[in-house]
């Protein structure tokens, strides 16, 4: 079976029809007059139509996509800023970096995206508790309120501290 017109699959803003004619399937945006040959139809569907509206509202994004937190800065400032400028969430890969490098990333990302959206990775570091605590202190100091917690097998004091910082009895 031969399939033609697959380039039409890239035009998400247009409806897509699959038409069977003998041994050939044609993908187009117009359909055909003989509805018995139509084997599939997908309506126009833009990426911002996908995803949970509550997720989008909570994180201030237009598209329910998240990228990042690849450790050692692989999910870099550039990735986080590019995603944020396009109203998508991304987490800076802070795991494995020293505190000065994480602080520099926080400053750069917050300068580029003062109203977000952005997140930072918070990776469990059982062999270097001071780095884990230092990361929490940086996040609290700079008002980072969206983190992606990684590699935690159990709750740790630093993770709980981040979560409850700022709470008060009332």
PDB file of C-alpha atoms in Angstrom:
ATOM      1  CA  UNK A   1       0.000   0.000   0.000  1.00  0.00           C
ATOM      2  CA  UNK A   2       1.311   3.419  -0.941  1.00  0.00           C
ATOM      3  CA  UNK A   3       0.678   6.481   1.223  1.00  0.00           C
ATOM      4  CA  UNK A   4       0.940   9.945  -0.301  1.00  0.00           C
ATOM      5  CA  UNK A   5       0.433  13.454   1.020  1.00  0.00           C
ATOM      6  CA  UNK A   6       2.019  12.809   4.408  1.00  0.00           C
ATOM      7  CA  UNK A   7       3.419  16.364   4.403  1.00  0.00           C
ATOM      8  CA  UNK A   8      -0.182  17.416   5.123  1.00  0.00           C
ATOM      9  CA  UNK A   9       0.114  15.849   8.582  1.00  0.00           C
ATOM     10  CA  UNK A  10       2.308  18.793   9.615  1.00  0.00           C
ATOM     11  CA  UNK A  11      -0.437  21.399   9.113  1.00  0.00           C
ATOM     12  CA  UNK A  12      -2.109  21.005  12.502  1.00  0.00           C
ATOM     13  CA  UNK A  13      -4.291  24.064  11.931  1.00  0.00           C
ATOM     14  CA  UNK A  14      -6.168  22.274   9.119  1.00  0.00           C
ATOM     15  CA  UNK A  15      -8.407  19.201   9.260  1.00  0.00           C
ATOM     16  CA  UNK A  16      -6.826  16.026   7.931  1.00  0.00           C
ATOM     17  CA  UNK A  17      -8.492  13.272   5.898  1.00  0.00           C
ATOM     18  CA  UNK A  18      -7.175   9.850   4.890  1.00  0.00           C
ATOM     19  CA  UNK A  19      -8.702   8.657   1.608  1.00  0.00           C
ATOM     20  CA  UNK A  20      -8.385   5.038   0.395  1.00  0.00           C
ATOM     21  CA  UNK A  21      -8.445   4.553  -3.355  1.00  0.00           C
ATOM     22  CA  UNK A  22      -7.447   1.030  -4.342  1.00  0.00           C
ATOM     23  CA  UNK A  23      -3.999   0.380  -2.849  1.00  0.00           C
ATOM     24  CA  UNK A  24      -3.270   4.044  -2.255  1.00  0.00           C
ATOM     25  CA  UNK A  25      -3.996   6.166   0.801  1.00  0.00           C
ATOM     26  CA  UNK A  26      -3.911   9.902   0.254  1.00  0.00           C
ATOM     27  CA  UNK A  27      -3.690  12.373   3.100  1.00  0.00           C
ATOM     28  CA  UNK A  28      -5.284  15.751   2.357  1.00  0.00           C
ATOM     29  CA  UNK A  29      -7.122  18.683   3.907  1.00  0.00           C
ATOM     30  CA  UNK A  30     -10.169  18.639   1.624  1.00  0.00           C
ATOM     31  CA  UNK A  31     -11.631  15.147   2.013  1.00  0.00           C
ATOM     32  CA  UNK A  32     -13.411  13.686  -1.025  1.00  0.00           C
ATOM     33  CA  UNK A  33     -16.862  13.460  -2.560  1.00  0.00           C
ATOM     34  CA  UNK A  34     -17.068   9.661  -2.142  1.00  0.00           C
ATOM     35  CA  UNK A  35     -17.406   9.297   1.624  1.00  0.00           C
ATOM     36  CA  UNK A  36     -17.052   5.520   1.395  1.00  0.00           C
ATOM     37  CA  UNK A  37     -13.360   6.063   0.537  1.00  0.00           C
ATOM     38  CA  UNK A  38     -12.707   8.191   3.610  1.00  0.00           C
ATOM     39  CA  UNK A  39     -11.004   5.968   6.205  1.00  0.00           C
ATOM     40  CA  UNK A  40      -9.964   8.558   8.796  1.00  0.00           C
ATOM     41  CA  UNK A  41     -10.578  12.150   9.812  1.00  0.00           C
ATOM     42  CA  UNK A  42      -8.824  14.320  12.372  1.00  0.00           C
ATOM     43  CA  UNK A  43     -10.078  17.856  13.046  1.00  0.00           C
ATOM     44  CA  UNK A  44      -7.736  20.816  13.193  1.00  0.00           C
ATOM     45  CA  UNK A  45      -5.972  20.671  16.523  1.00  0.00           C
ATOM     46  CA  UNK A  46      -3.550  23.258  17.786  1.00  0.00           C
ATOM     47  CA  UNK A  47      -1.086  22.475  20.592  1.00  0.00           C
ATOM     48  CA  UNK A  48      -2.629  25.087  22.899  1.00  0.00           C
ATOM     49  CA  UNK A  49      -5.930  23.170  22.741  1.00  0.00           C
ATOM     50  CA  UNK A  50      -4.325  20.158  24.421  1.00  0.00           C
ATOM     51  CA  UNK A  51      -3.765  19.635  28.121  1.00  0.00           C
ATOM     52  CA  UNK A  52      -5.476  20.330  31.385  1.00  0.00           C
ATOM     53  CA  UNK A  53      -6.802  23.903  31.697  1.00  0.00           C
ATOM     54  CA  UNK A  54      -6.052  23.846  35.437  1.00  0.00           C
ATOM     55  CA  UNK A  55      -2.384  23.017  34.736  1.00  0.00           C
ATOM     56  CA  UNK A  56      -2.188  25.907  32.287  1.00  0.00           C
ATOM     57  CA  UNK A  57      -3.836  28.356  34.691  1.00  0.00           C
ATOM     58  CA  UNK A  58      -1.787  27.274  37.725  1.00  0.00           C
ATOM     59  CA  UNK A  59       1.576  27.594  35.960  1.00  0.00           C
ATOM     60  CA  UNK A  60       0.620  30.593  33.786  1.00  0.00           C
ATOM     61  CA  UNK A  61       1.261  28.799  30.509  1.00  0.00           C
ATOM     62  CA  UNK A  62      -0.631  28.708  27.235  1.00  0.00           C
ATOM     63  CA  UNK A  63       0.487  25.214  26.272  1.00  0.00           C
ATOM     64  CA  UNK A  64       0.452  22.270  28.668  1.00  0.00           C
ATOM     65  CA  UNK A  65       4.004  21.188  27.964  1.00  0.00           C
ATOM     66  CA  UNK A  66       6.974  20.922  30.280  1.00  0.00           C
ATOM     67  CA  UNK A  67      10.625  20.509  29.366  1.00  0.00           C
ATOM     68  CA  UNK A  68      13.778  20.057  31.282  1.00  0.00           C
ATOM     69  CA  UNK A  69      15.329  19.357  34.199  1.00  0.00           C
ATOM     70  CA  UNK A  70      18.195  17.484  32.770  1.00  0.00           C
ATOM     71  CA  UNK A  71      20.927  17.738  35.394  1.00  0.00           C
ATOM     72  CA  UNK A  72      24.243  19.557  35.114  1.00  0.00           C
ATOM     73  CA  UNK A  73      22.653  22.455  33.289  1.00  0.00           C
ATOM     74  CA  UNK A  74      21.801  20.409  30.190  1.00  0.00           C
ATOM     75  CA  UNK A  75      18.336  21.928  30.592  1.00  0.00           C
ATOM     76  CA  UNK A  76      20.022  25.312  30.365  1.00  0.00           C
ATOM     77  CA  UNK A  77      18.981  28.889  30.928  1.00  0.00           C
ATOM     78  CA  UNK A  78      18.492  29.171  27.171  1.00  0.00           C
ATOM     79  CA  UNK A  79      16.024  26.261  27.155  1.00  0.00           C
ATOM     80  CA  UNK A  80      14.070  27.607  30.139  1.00  0.00           C
ATOM     81  CA  UNK A  81      13.942  31.137  28.717  1.00  0.00           C
ATOM     82  CA  UNK A  82      12.940  30.000  25.211  1.00  0.00           C
ATOM     83  CA  UNK A  83      10.168  27.809  26.603  1.00  0.00           C
ATOM     84  CA  UNK A  84       8.982  30.567  28.961  1.00  0.00           C
ATOM     85  CA  UNK A  85       8.918  33.161  26.194  1.00  0.00           C
ATOM     86  CA  UNK A  86       6.657  30.762  24.295  1.00  0.00           C
ATOM     87  CA  UNK A  87       4.413  30.346  27.356  1.00  0.00           C
ATOM     88  CA  UNK A  88       5.551  26.821  28.205  1.00  0.00           C
ATOM     89  CA  UNK A  89       7.092  25.548  31.432  1.00  0.00           C
ATOM     90  CA  UNK A  90      10.672  24.359  31.683  1.00  0.00           C
ATOM     91  CA  UNK A  91      12.881  23.465  34.632  1.00  0.00           C
ATOM     92  CA  UNK A  92      16.536  24.439  34.831  1.00  0.00           C
ATOM     93  CA  UNK A  93      18.729  21.369  35.404  1.00  0.00           C
ATOM     94  CA  UNK A  94      20.358  22.436  38.678  1.00  0.00           C
ATOM     95  CA  UNK A  95      21.274  18.932  39.835  1.00  0.00           C
ATOM     96  CA  UNK A  96      25.033  18.365  39.970  1.00  0.00           C
ATOM     97  CA  UNK A  97      25.914  22.066  39.781  1.00  0.00           C
ATOM     98  CA  UNK A  98      27.616  24.113  42.466  1.00  0.00           C
ATOM     99  CA  UNK A  99      25.586  26.747  44.280  1.00  0.00           C
ATOM    100  CA  UNK A 100      27.254  29.706  42.554  1.00  0.00           C
ATOM    101  CA  UNK A 101      26.273  28.296  39.165  1.00  0.00           C
ATOM    102  CA  UNK A 102      22.678  27.697  40.318  1.00  0.00           C
ATOM    103  CA  UNK A 103      22.465  31.243  41.699  1.00  0.00           C
ATOM    104  CA  UNK A 104      23.725  32.694  38.406  1.00  0.00           C
ATOM    105  CA  UNK A 105      21.063  30.689  36.552  1.00  0.00           C
ATOM    106  CA  UNK A 106      18.318  31.913  38.875  1.00  0.00           C
ATOM    107  CA  UNK A 107      19.327  35.542  38.308  1.00  0.00           C
ATOM    108  CA  UNK A 108      19.540  35.170  34.542  1.00  0.00           C
ATOM    109  CA  UNK A 109      16.219  33.331  34.205  1.00  0.00           C
ATOM    110  CA  UNK A 110      14.377  35.710  36.537  1.00  0.00           C
ATOM    111  CA  UNK A 111      15.754  38.701  34.645  1.00  0.00           C
ATOM    112  CA  UNK A 112      14.532  37.258  31.335  1.00  0.00           C
ATOM    113  CA  UNK A 113      11.225  35.940  32.723  1.00  0.00           C
ATOM    114  CA  UNK A 114      10.297  38.204  35.668  1.00  0.00           C
ATOM    115  CA  UNK A 115       6.726  36.877  35.654  1.00  0.00           C
ATOM    116  CA  UNK A 116       7.610  33.303  34.657  1.00  0.00           C
ATOM    117  CA  UNK A 117       6.868  30.696  33.730  1.00  0.00           C
ATOM    118  CA  UNK A 118       9.912  28.754  34.868  1.00  0.00           C
ATOM    119  CA  UNK A 119      10.893  26.040  37.324  1.00  0.00           C
ATOM    120  CA  UNK A 120      14.101  24.755  38.865  1.00  0.00           C
ATOM    121  CA  UNK A 121      15.222  21.231  39.506  1.00  0.00           C
ATOM    122  CA  UNK A 122      15.800  20.182  43.110  1.00  0.00           C
ATOM    123  CA  UNK A 123      17.672  16.909  43.198  1.00  0.00           C
ATOM    124  CA  UNK A 124      18.199  14.806  46.286  1.00  0.00           C
ATOM    125  CA  UNK A 125      21.866  14.775  47.215  1.00  0.00           C
ATOM    126  CA  UNK A 126      22.377  12.381  50.150  1.00  0.00           C
ATOM    127  CA  UNK A 127      26.169  12.518  49.925  1.00  0.00           C
ATOM    128  CA  UNK A 128      26.273  16.341  50.032  1.00  0.00           C
ATOM    129  CA  UNK A 129      23.542  17.561  52.340  1.00  0.00           C
ATOM    130  CA  UNK A 130      25.050  21.061  52.393  1.00  0.00           C
ATOM    131  CA  UNK A 131      24.431  21.420  48.640  1.00  0.00           C
ATOM    132  CA  UNK A 132      20.849  20.249  49.068  1.00  0.00           C
ATOM    133  CA  UNK A 133      20.249  22.760  51.894  1.00  0.00           C
ATOM    134  CA  UNK A 134      22.084  25.482  49.997  1.00  0.00           C
ATOM    135  CA  UNK A 135      19.855  24.921  46.991  1.00  0.00           C
ATOM    136  CA  UNK A 136      16.732  25.281  49.144  1.00  0.00           C
ATOM    137  CA  UNK A 137      18.116  28.475  50.659  1.00  0.00           C
ATOM    138  CA  UNK A 138      18.800  29.919  47.193  1.00  0.00           C
ATOM    139  CA  UNK A 139      15.320  29.034  45.968  1.00  0.00           C
ATOM    140  CA  UNK A 140      13.729  30.677  48.999  1.00  0.00           C
ATOM    141  CA  UNK A 141      16.008  33.723  48.817  1.00  0.00           C
ATOM    142  CA  UNK A 142      15.070  34.372  45.176  1.00  0.00           C
ATOM    143  CA  UNK A 143      11.397  33.423  45.470  1.00  0.00           C
ATOM    144  CA  UNK A 144      11.589  30.328  43.279  1.00  0.00           C
ATOM    145  CA  UNK A 145       8.257  28.679  43.970  1.00  0.00           C
ATOM    146  CA  UNK A 146       8.072  25.999  41.283  1.00  0.00           C
ATOM    147  CA  UNK A 147      10.509  23.140  41.623  1.00  0.00           C
ATOM    148  CA  UNK A 148      10.817  19.725  40.091  1.00  0.00           C
ATOM    149  CA  UNK A 149      11.924  17.411  42.917  1.00  0.00           C
ATOM    150  CA  UNK A 150      13.982  14.479  41.665  1.00  0.00           C
ATOM    151  CA  UNK A 151      15.615  11.345  43.071  1.00  0.00           C
ATOM    152  CA  UNK A 152      13.881  11.589  46.448  1.00  0.00           C
ATOM    153  CA  UNK A 153      13.099   8.089  47.701  1.00  0.00           C
ATOM    154  CA  UNK A 154      11.682   9.570  50.894  1.00  0.00           C
ATOM    155  CA  UNK A 155      10.795  13.004  52.129  1.00  0.00           C
ATOM    156  CA  UNK A 156      13.837  14.831  53.459  1.00  0.00           C
ATOM    157  CA  UNK A 157      14.003  17.707  55.886  1.00  0.00           C
ATOM    158  CA  UNK A 158      15.220  20.070  53.137  1.00  0.00           C
ATOM    159  CA  UNK A 159      12.319  19.161  50.836  1.00  0.00           C
ATOM    160  CA  UNK A 160       9.762  19.595  53.620  1.00  0.00           C
ATOM    161  CA  UNK A 161      11.408  22.867  54.656  1.00  0.00           C
ATOM    162  CA  UNK A 162      11.077  24.217  51.103  1.00  0.00           C
ATOM    163  CA  UNK A 163       7.426  23.202  50.975  1.00  0.00           C
ATOM    164  CA  UNK A 164       6.402  24.742  54.301  1.00  0.00           C
ATOM    165  CA  UNK A 165       8.596  27.871  54.213  1.00  0.00           C
ATOM    166  CA  UNK A 166       6.430  30.917  54.712  1.00  0.00           C
ATOM    167  CA  UNK A 167       3.531  29.100  56.387  1.00  0.00           C
ATOM    168  CA  UNK A 168       2.275  30.479  59.659  1.00  0.00           C
ATOM    169  CA  UNK A 169      -0.272  29.430  62.270  1.00  0.00           C
ATOM    170  CA  UNK A 170      -3.519  31.381  62.105  1.00  0.00           C
TER     171      UNK A 170
END
